[in-house]
Coordinates of C-alpha atoms in Angstrom, one line a residue:
M1 CA 7.0 -13.7 -14.6
L2 CA 4.6 -11.4 -12.9
R3 CA 5.7 -9.3 -10.0
L4 CA 3.1 -8.1 -7.5
F5 CA 3.6 -5.6 -4.7
L6 CA 1.3 -5.9 -1.7
C7 CA 1.1 -4.4 1.7
G8 CA -1.3 -4.2 4.6
D9 CA -3.3 -1.3 5.9
V10 CA -2.8 2.1 4.3
M11 CA -4.4 4.5 6.8
T12 CA -3.9 7.9 5.2
G13 CA -6.8 9.5 7.2
R14 CA -6.8 11.3 10.5
G15 CA -3.3 12.5 11.5
I16 CA -1.8 11.7 8.1
D17 CA -4.5 13.7 6.3
Q18 CA -3.7 16.7 8.6
V19 CA 0.0 16.9 7.4
L20 CA -1.0 16.8 3.7
P21 CA -1.9 20.0 1.8
Q22 CA -5.7 20.1 2.0
P23 CA -6.9 18.2 5.1
C24 CA -10.4 17.6 6.3
D25 CA -11.9 19.3 9.4
P26 CA -9.8 17.7 12.2
A27 CA -12.7 17.2 14.6
L28 CA -13.0 13.6 15.8
H29 CA -15.7 11.6 17.7
E30 CA -13.3 9.6 19.9
D31 CA -13.0 9.3 23.6
Y32 CA -9.3 9.3 23.4
V33 CA -8.6 12.3 21.1
E34 CA -10.9 15.1 20.0
S35 CA -8.9 16.3 17.0
A36 CA -6.9 14.5 14.4
L37 CA -4.2 17.1 15.1
G38 CA -3.9 15.4 18.5
Y39 CA -2.3 12.4 16.7
V40 CA 0.2 14.7 15.0
R41 CA 1.1 16.2 18.4
L42 CA 1.5 12.7 20.0
A43 CA 3.9 11.7 17.2
E44 CA 5.9 14.9 17.6
R45 CA 6.1 14.4 21.3
R46 CA 7.7 11.0 20.6
N47 CA 10.0 11.8 17.7
G48 CA 10.2 15.5 17.2
P49 CA 8.6 18.0 14.8
I50 CA 6.7 16.9 11.7
P51 CA 6.9 19.5 8.9
R52 CA 3.5 20.4 7.3
P53 CA 2.1 20.6 4.9
V54 CA 4.1 18.0 3.0
E55 CA 3.9 17.1 -0.7
P56 CA 1.6 14.1 -1.4
A57 CA 4.6 11.8 -2.2
T58 CA 6.5 12.6 1.0
I59 CA 4.7 10.1 3.2
W60 CA 5.9 7.2 1.1
G61 CA 9.6 8.1 1.7
A62 CA 11.9 5.1 1.1
A63 CA 9.1 3.0 -0.4
L64 CA 9.4 5.2 -3.5
D65 CA 13.0 4.1 -4.1
E66 CA 12.1 0.4 -3.4
W67 CA 9.3 0.5 -6.0
A68 CA 11.6 2.1 -8.5
R69 CA 14.2 -0.6 -7.9
A70 CA 11.8 -3.6 -7.8
K71 CA 9.6 -2.5 -10.6
P72 CA 6.4 -4.4 -9.7
D73 CA 3.9 -4.9 -12.4
L74 CA 1.0 -4.0 -10.0
R75 CA 0.7 -2.4 -6.7
V76 CA -2.2 -3.6 -4.4
V77 CA -3.0 -2.0 -1.0
N78 CA -5.7 -2.2 1.6
L79 CA -7.0 1.3 1.8
E80 CA -8.4 1.6 5.3
T81 CA -9.8 5.1 5.2
S82 CA -12.7 6.9 3.6
I83 CA -11.9 9.7 1.1
T84 CA -14.6 12.3 1.9
R85 CA -15.5 15.5 3.6
S86 CA -18.8 13.9 4.7
E87 CA -19.9 14.6 8.3
D88 CA -22.1 11.5 8.5
F89 CA -19.8 9.7 10.9
A90 CA -20.5 6.1 12.1
D91 CA -20.9 6.0 15.9
K92 CA -18.2 3.3 16.3
G93 CA -15.4 5.1 18.3
I94 CA -12.8 5.6 15.6
N95 CA -13.4 7.2 12.2
Y96 CA -10.8 7.5 9.5
R97 CA -11.1 10.0 6.6
M98 CA -8.9 11.9 4.3
S99 CA -9.9 14.7 1.9
P100 CA -10.5 14.0 -1.7
Q101 CA -7.8 16.5 -2.6
N102 CA -5.3 14.7 -0.5
A103 CA -6.0 11.4 -2.3
E104 CA -3.4 12.5 -4.7
C105 CA -1.0 10.8 -2.4
L106 CA -2.2 7.5 -3.7
A107 CA -1.5 8.5 -7.3
A108 CA 1.9 9.7 -6.1
A109 CA 2.6 6.1 -5.1
A110 CA 1.3 4.7 -8.4
I111 CA -1.2 2.5 -6.6
D112 CA -3.0 0.2 -9.1
C113 CA -5.7 -1.3 -6.9
C114 CA -7.2 -0.4 -3.5
V115 CA -9.1 -3.2 -1.7
L116 CA -11.9 -1.7 0.3
A117 CA -13.7 -4.5 2.2
N118 CA -12.5 -3.4 5.7
N119 CA -13.8 -1.8 8.9
H120 CA -13.1 1.8 8.1
V121 CA -14.2 2.5 4.5
L122 CA -17.7 3.4 5.7
D123 CA -16.6 5.4 8.8
W124 CA -18.3 8.4 7.3
G125 CA -21.4 6.8 6.0
R126 CA -22.6 5.7 2.6
E127 CA -22.1 9.2 1.3
G128 CA -18.5 8.8 2.3
L129 CA -18.2 5.5 0.5
R130 CA -19.7 7.1 -2.7
D131 CA -17.1 9.9 -2.4
T132 CA -14.3 7.3 -1.9
L133 CA -15.3 5.4 -5.0
A134 CA -15.5 8.6 -7.0
A135 CA -12.1 9.8 -5.9
L136 CA -10.4 6.6 -6.7
Q137 CA -12.1 6.4 -10.1
H138 CA -10.9 10.0 -10.8
L139 CA -7.4 8.8 -10.1
N140 CA -7.8 5.7 -12.3
I141 CA -7.2 3.4 -9.4
K142 CA -9.2 0.1 -9.5
T143 CA -11.1 -1.0 -6.5
A144 CA -12.5 -4.3 -5.1
G145 CA -14.6 -5.1 -2.1
A146 CA -17.0 -2.1 -2.0
G147 CA -19.5 -0.6 -4.3
R148 CA -22.7 1.2 -5.0
D149 CA -24.6 -2.1 -4.9
L150 CA -23.8 -5.8 -4.3
G151 CA -22.9 -6.4 -7.9
E152 CA -20.2 -3.8 -7.8
A153 CA -19.0 -4.6 -4.3
S154 CA -18.6 -8.3 -5.1
A155 CA -16.9 -7.9 -8.5
P156 CA -13.2 -8.4 -8.7
A157 CA -10.8 -5.7 -9.8
V158 CA -9.5 -6.8 -13.2
L159 CA -5.9 -5.7 -13.7
P160 CA -4.4 -6.3 -17.2
V161 CA -0.6 -6.4 -17.6
A162 CA 0.8 -6.0 -21.0
G163 CA 2.3 -9.3 -22.2
K164 CA 1.6 -11.0 -18.9
P165 CA -1.4 -12.7 -17.2
R166 CA -4.2 -10.5 -16.1
V167 CA -4.8 -10.3 -12.4
L168 CA -8.1 -10.6 -10.7
V169 CA -8.3 -9.2 -7.1
F170 CA -11.3 -10.2 -4.9
S171 CA -11.8 -8.5 -1.6
Y172 CA -13.8 -9.6 1.4
G173 CA -14.3 -8.1 4.9
L174 CA -15.1 -10.3 7.9
P175 CA -16.7 -9.5 11.3
S176 CA -13.6 -10.9 13.1
S177 CA -11.8 -7.6 12.0
G178 CA -14.6 -5.4 13.3
V179 CA -16.6 -5.0 10.1
P180 CA -20.2 -4.2 11.1
R181 CA -22.7 -6.6 9.6
D182 CA -25.0 -3.7 8.4
W183 CA -22.1 -2.5 6.2
A184 CA -22.8 -5.4 3.8
A185 CA -23.7 -4.4 0.3
R186 CA -27.2 -5.4 -0.9
P187 CA -28.6 -5.7 -4.4
E188 CA -29.9 -2.1 -4.2
A189 CA -27.8 -0.7 -1.4
S190 CA -24.1 0.3 -1.3
G191 CA -21.6 -1.3 1.1
I192 CA -18.8 -3.8 1.3
N193 CA -18.3 -7.4 0.1
F194 CA -19.1 -8.9 3.5
L195 CA -18.2 -12.5 4.4
P196 CA -20.0 -13.7 7.6
D197 CA -17.5 -16.4 8.6
L198 CA -14.8 -18.8 7.4
S199 CA -17.0 -21.8 7.0
I200 CA -16.9 -24.2 4.1
R201 CA -20.1 -22.5 2.8
S202 CA -18.2 -19.2 2.7
A203 CA -15.3 -20.8 0.9
E204 CA -17.7 -22.2 -1.6
R205 CA -19.2 -18.8 -2.2
V206 CA -15.7 -17.3 -2.8
C207 CA -14.7 -20.1 -5.1
A208 CA -18.0 -19.8 -7.1
A209 CA -17.3 -16.0 -7.6
I210 CA -13.8 -16.8 -8.8
A211 CA -15.2 -19.5 -11.2
R212 CA -17.6 -16.9 -12.8
A213 CA -14.8 -14.4 -13.5
H214 CA -11.8 -16.6 -14.1
R215 CA -10.3 -17.1 -17.6
P216 CA -7.5 -19.5 -18.4
G217 CA -4.2 -18.0 -17.5
D218 CA -5.5 -15.5 -14.9
V219 CA -3.7 -14.9 -11.6
V220 CA -6.2 -14.7 -8.8
V221 CA -5.6 -12.8 -5.5
V222 CA -8.1 -13.0 -2.7
S223 CA -7.7 -10.2 -0.2
L224 CA -9.2 -10.8 3.3
H225 CA -9.7 -8.3 6.1
W226 CA -9.8 -10.7 9.0
G227 CA -8.8 -11.2 12.6
S228 CA -7.8 -9.0 15.5
N229 CA -5.5 -6.0 15.5
W230 CA -2.8 -7.5 17.8
G231 CA -1.3 -10.9 18.4
Y232 CA 0.6 -13.4 16.3
E233 CA -1.8 -16.4 16.5
V234 CA -3.0 -17.6 13.2
P235 CA -6.3 -19.4 13.9
D236 CA -6.8 -22.9 12.4
E237 CA -9.9 -21.7 10.6
Q238 CA -7.9 -19.1 8.7
V239 CA -5.4 -21.8 7.6
R240 CA -8.3 -24.1 6.5
F241 CA -10.0 -21.3 4.6
A242 CA -6.9 -20.2 2.8
H243 CA -6.1 -23.8 1.9
A244 CA -9.6 -24.3 0.6
L245 CA -9.3 -21.3 -1.8
I246 CA -6.1 -22.8 -3.2
D247 CA -7.4 -26.4 -3.4
R248 CA -10.8 -25.5 -4.9
A249 CA -10.2 -22.4 -7.0
G250 CA -6.4 -22.4 -7.7
V251 CA -5.9 -19.0 -6.0
S252 CA -2.4 -17.8 -6.4
L253 CA -2.1 -15.5 -3.4
V254 CA -4.1 -15.0 -0.2
H255 CA -3.6 -11.4 1.0
G256 CA -4.5 -11.2 4.7
H257 CA -4.6 -8.0 6.7
S258 CA -6.1 -6.3 9.8
S259 CA -3.3 -6.9 12.3
H260 CA -1.3 -3.8 13.0
H261 CA 1.9 -5.8 12.7
A262 CA 3.2 -8.4 10.3
K263 CA 2.3 -12.1 11.0
G264 CA 3.2 -15.5 9.8
I265 CA 3.6 -16.5 6.1
E266 CA 2.9 -19.8 4.4
V267 CA 3.6 -21.3 1.0
Y268 CA 0.9 -24.0 0.4
R269 CA 1.1 -26.1 -2.7
G270 CA 3.3 -23.4 -4.2
R271 CA 0.9 -20.6 -3.4
L272 CA 1.7 -17.6 -1.1
I273 CA -0.5 -17.0 2.0
L274 CA 0.2 -13.7 3.9
Y275 CA -1.8 -14.2 7.1
G276 CA -1.3 -10.6 8.2
C277 CA 0.6 -7.9 6.4
G278 CA 0.6 -5.3 9.2
D279 CA 0.1 -1.5 8.8
F280 CA 2.0 0.1 6.0
I281 CA 1.3 3.8 6.8
D282 CA -0.6 5.1 9.8
D283 CA -0.7 7.8 12.5
Y284 CA 0.0 5.5 15.5
E285 CA 3.5 6.8 16.0
G286 CA 2.8 8.4 19.4
I287 CA 0.3 5.8 20.8
E288 CA 1.7 3.8 23.7
G289 CA 0.9 0.3 24.9
Y290 CA 1.8 -2.0 22.0
E291 CA 5.5 -1.3 21.6
D292 CA 6.4 -5.0 21.9
F293 CA 4.7 -5.7 18.6
R294 CA 6.9 -3.1 16.8
D295 CA 4.0 -1.8 14.8
D296 CA 6.3 1.1 13.7
L297 CA 7.9 -1.5 11.3
A298 CA 6.1 -1.7 8.0
V299 CA 6.7 -4.4 5.4
M300 CA 6.7 -4.3 1.6
Y301 CA 5.9 -7.6 0.0
F302 CA 7.1 -8.3 -3.6
A303 CA 5.8 -11.7 -4.9
D304 CA 7.0 -13.1 -8.2
I305 CA 4.3 -15.3 -9.8
E306 CA 5.0 -17.9 -12.5
A307 CA 2.7 -18.2 -15.6
D308 CA 1.0 -21.1 -14.0
G309 CA 0.1 -19.1 -10.9
A310 CA 2.8 -20.7 -8.6
L311 CA 5.1 -18.6 -6.5
A312 CA 8.7 -18.2 -7.8
E313 CA 10.1 -16.1 -5.0
T314 CA 9.1 -13.4 -2.4
E315 CA 11.1 -10.5 -1.2
L316 CA 10.2 -8.5 1.9
V317 CA 11.5 -5.0 2.6
P318 CA 11.0 -3.7 6.2
L319 CA 10.7 0.0 6.7
Q320 CA 10.1 2.2 9.7
I321 CA 7.2 4.7 10.1
R322 CA 8.7 7.8 11.6
H323 CA 7.5 11.4 11.3
F324 CA 4.5 10.1 9.4
R325 CA 6.8 8.9 6.7
L326 CA 8.3 5.5 5.6
N327 CA 12.0 5.4 6.3
R328 CA 14.8 2.9 5.9
A329 CA 14.8 0.5 8.8
A330 CA 18.0 0.2 10.8
P331 CA 19.9 -3.1 10.4
E332 CA 18.9 -4.2 13.9
D333 CA 15.2 -3.6 13.0
V334 CA 15.5 -5.6 9.8
D335 CA 17.0 -8.4 11.8
W336 CA 14.1 -8.1 14.3
V337 CA 11.6 -8.6 11.5
R338 CA 13.6 -11.5 10.2
H339 CA 13.7 -13.3 13.5
R340 CA 10.1 -12.6 14.4
L341 CA 8.6 -13.6 11.1
S342 CA 10.8 -16.7 10.9
R343 CA 9.5 -17.7 14.3
E344 CA 5.9 -17.1 13.4
S345 CA 6.3 -18.9 10.0
R346 CA 8.2 -21.9 11.2
R347 CA 5.0 -23.9 11.8
F348 CA 4.4 -23.5 8.0
G349 CA 7.9 -24.6 7.0
V350 CA 8.9 -21.1 6.0
D351 CA 12.1 -19.3 7.0
L352 CA 13.5 -15.8 6.1
S353 CA 17.0 -14.8 5.3
E354 CA 18.7 -11.4 4.5
T355 CA 19.8 -11.3 0.9
A356 CA 21.0 -7.7 0.7
A357 CA 21.1 -4.8 3.0
G358 CA 17.6 -4.2 4.3
R359 CA 15.9 -7.0 2.2
L360 CA 14.6 -10.4 3.2
A361 CA 13.8 -13.5 1.1
L362 CA 11.5 -16.4 1.8
A363 CA 12.6 -20.0 1.8
W364 CA 10.0 -22.8 2.1
R365 CA 9.8 -26.5 2.3
P366 CA 8.5 -27.9 -0.9
E367 CA 5.5 -30.2 -0.6

């Protein structure tokens, strides 16, 4: 049995970077806030003082105990920030970066793989992307979805696990999540692994890439940065695309992200589809206007995969982002997540139940 940990957006830039030991220059190029320290002040106005600097492991809080308990074989996250001190900012309204020195926080969480095909990894230019790749390589963290050329950007992360199937992680970014088209990697230019749409042609392209890299016994994860930041709707085209990857290429797990809150879950032909994992760590604590979505509630996903690639079981652990740190969620908040995700997953025949204090399990209708 292979146990994978996955989560949504890890946004360790901007305000989070400022509370870590060696932050970047806090100057921003936003209409809303001129300094990353402004996001720290907004959070403090909401929930009280945030001590700083904090140790690199501090931001993970209660997640550290859950990782120690669950003992996943691999930890895969969507890193939605550039690791750089580059000043070559993209004129796009919001730019995330953390200093290379503060990237130690990723090592403190024992992250195995960062998927990078998203709409923030080039926020500080291609120099920033090069710095990001170098910083992660220095930390021995595998990457997928971005590279120094198209070959590197489109290659899967290959993650061996002693005595168990190796895992291939493919990462793609789509324009529906705000990825600029000119960020696409080219044969002789750096960038991300860009997917223009969710057409059958695009599905065939992904399946062909899987076929070239796949060996018998591999577990394949396809990570997709798709869709809007807010709202629970799962478009039919996402459902068709995820099904096509499973039908045509035997994908074991579709890892969707971009929404700032968790979305519906499906188990299709015994394979797990996470349509939106939500933010895992961010600096949104003091931002107003989206409270109904409870984006302060992050979710840890632990998926147990059988040797044949089928899903055995999935455990979810809701946590709360408070003081720029992951904390135990209150019982009523765990119940809120259970009710909301059960509601959004009902169309797929999936329900959630609480199995132990603070933990949820999936139940699904077999096909």
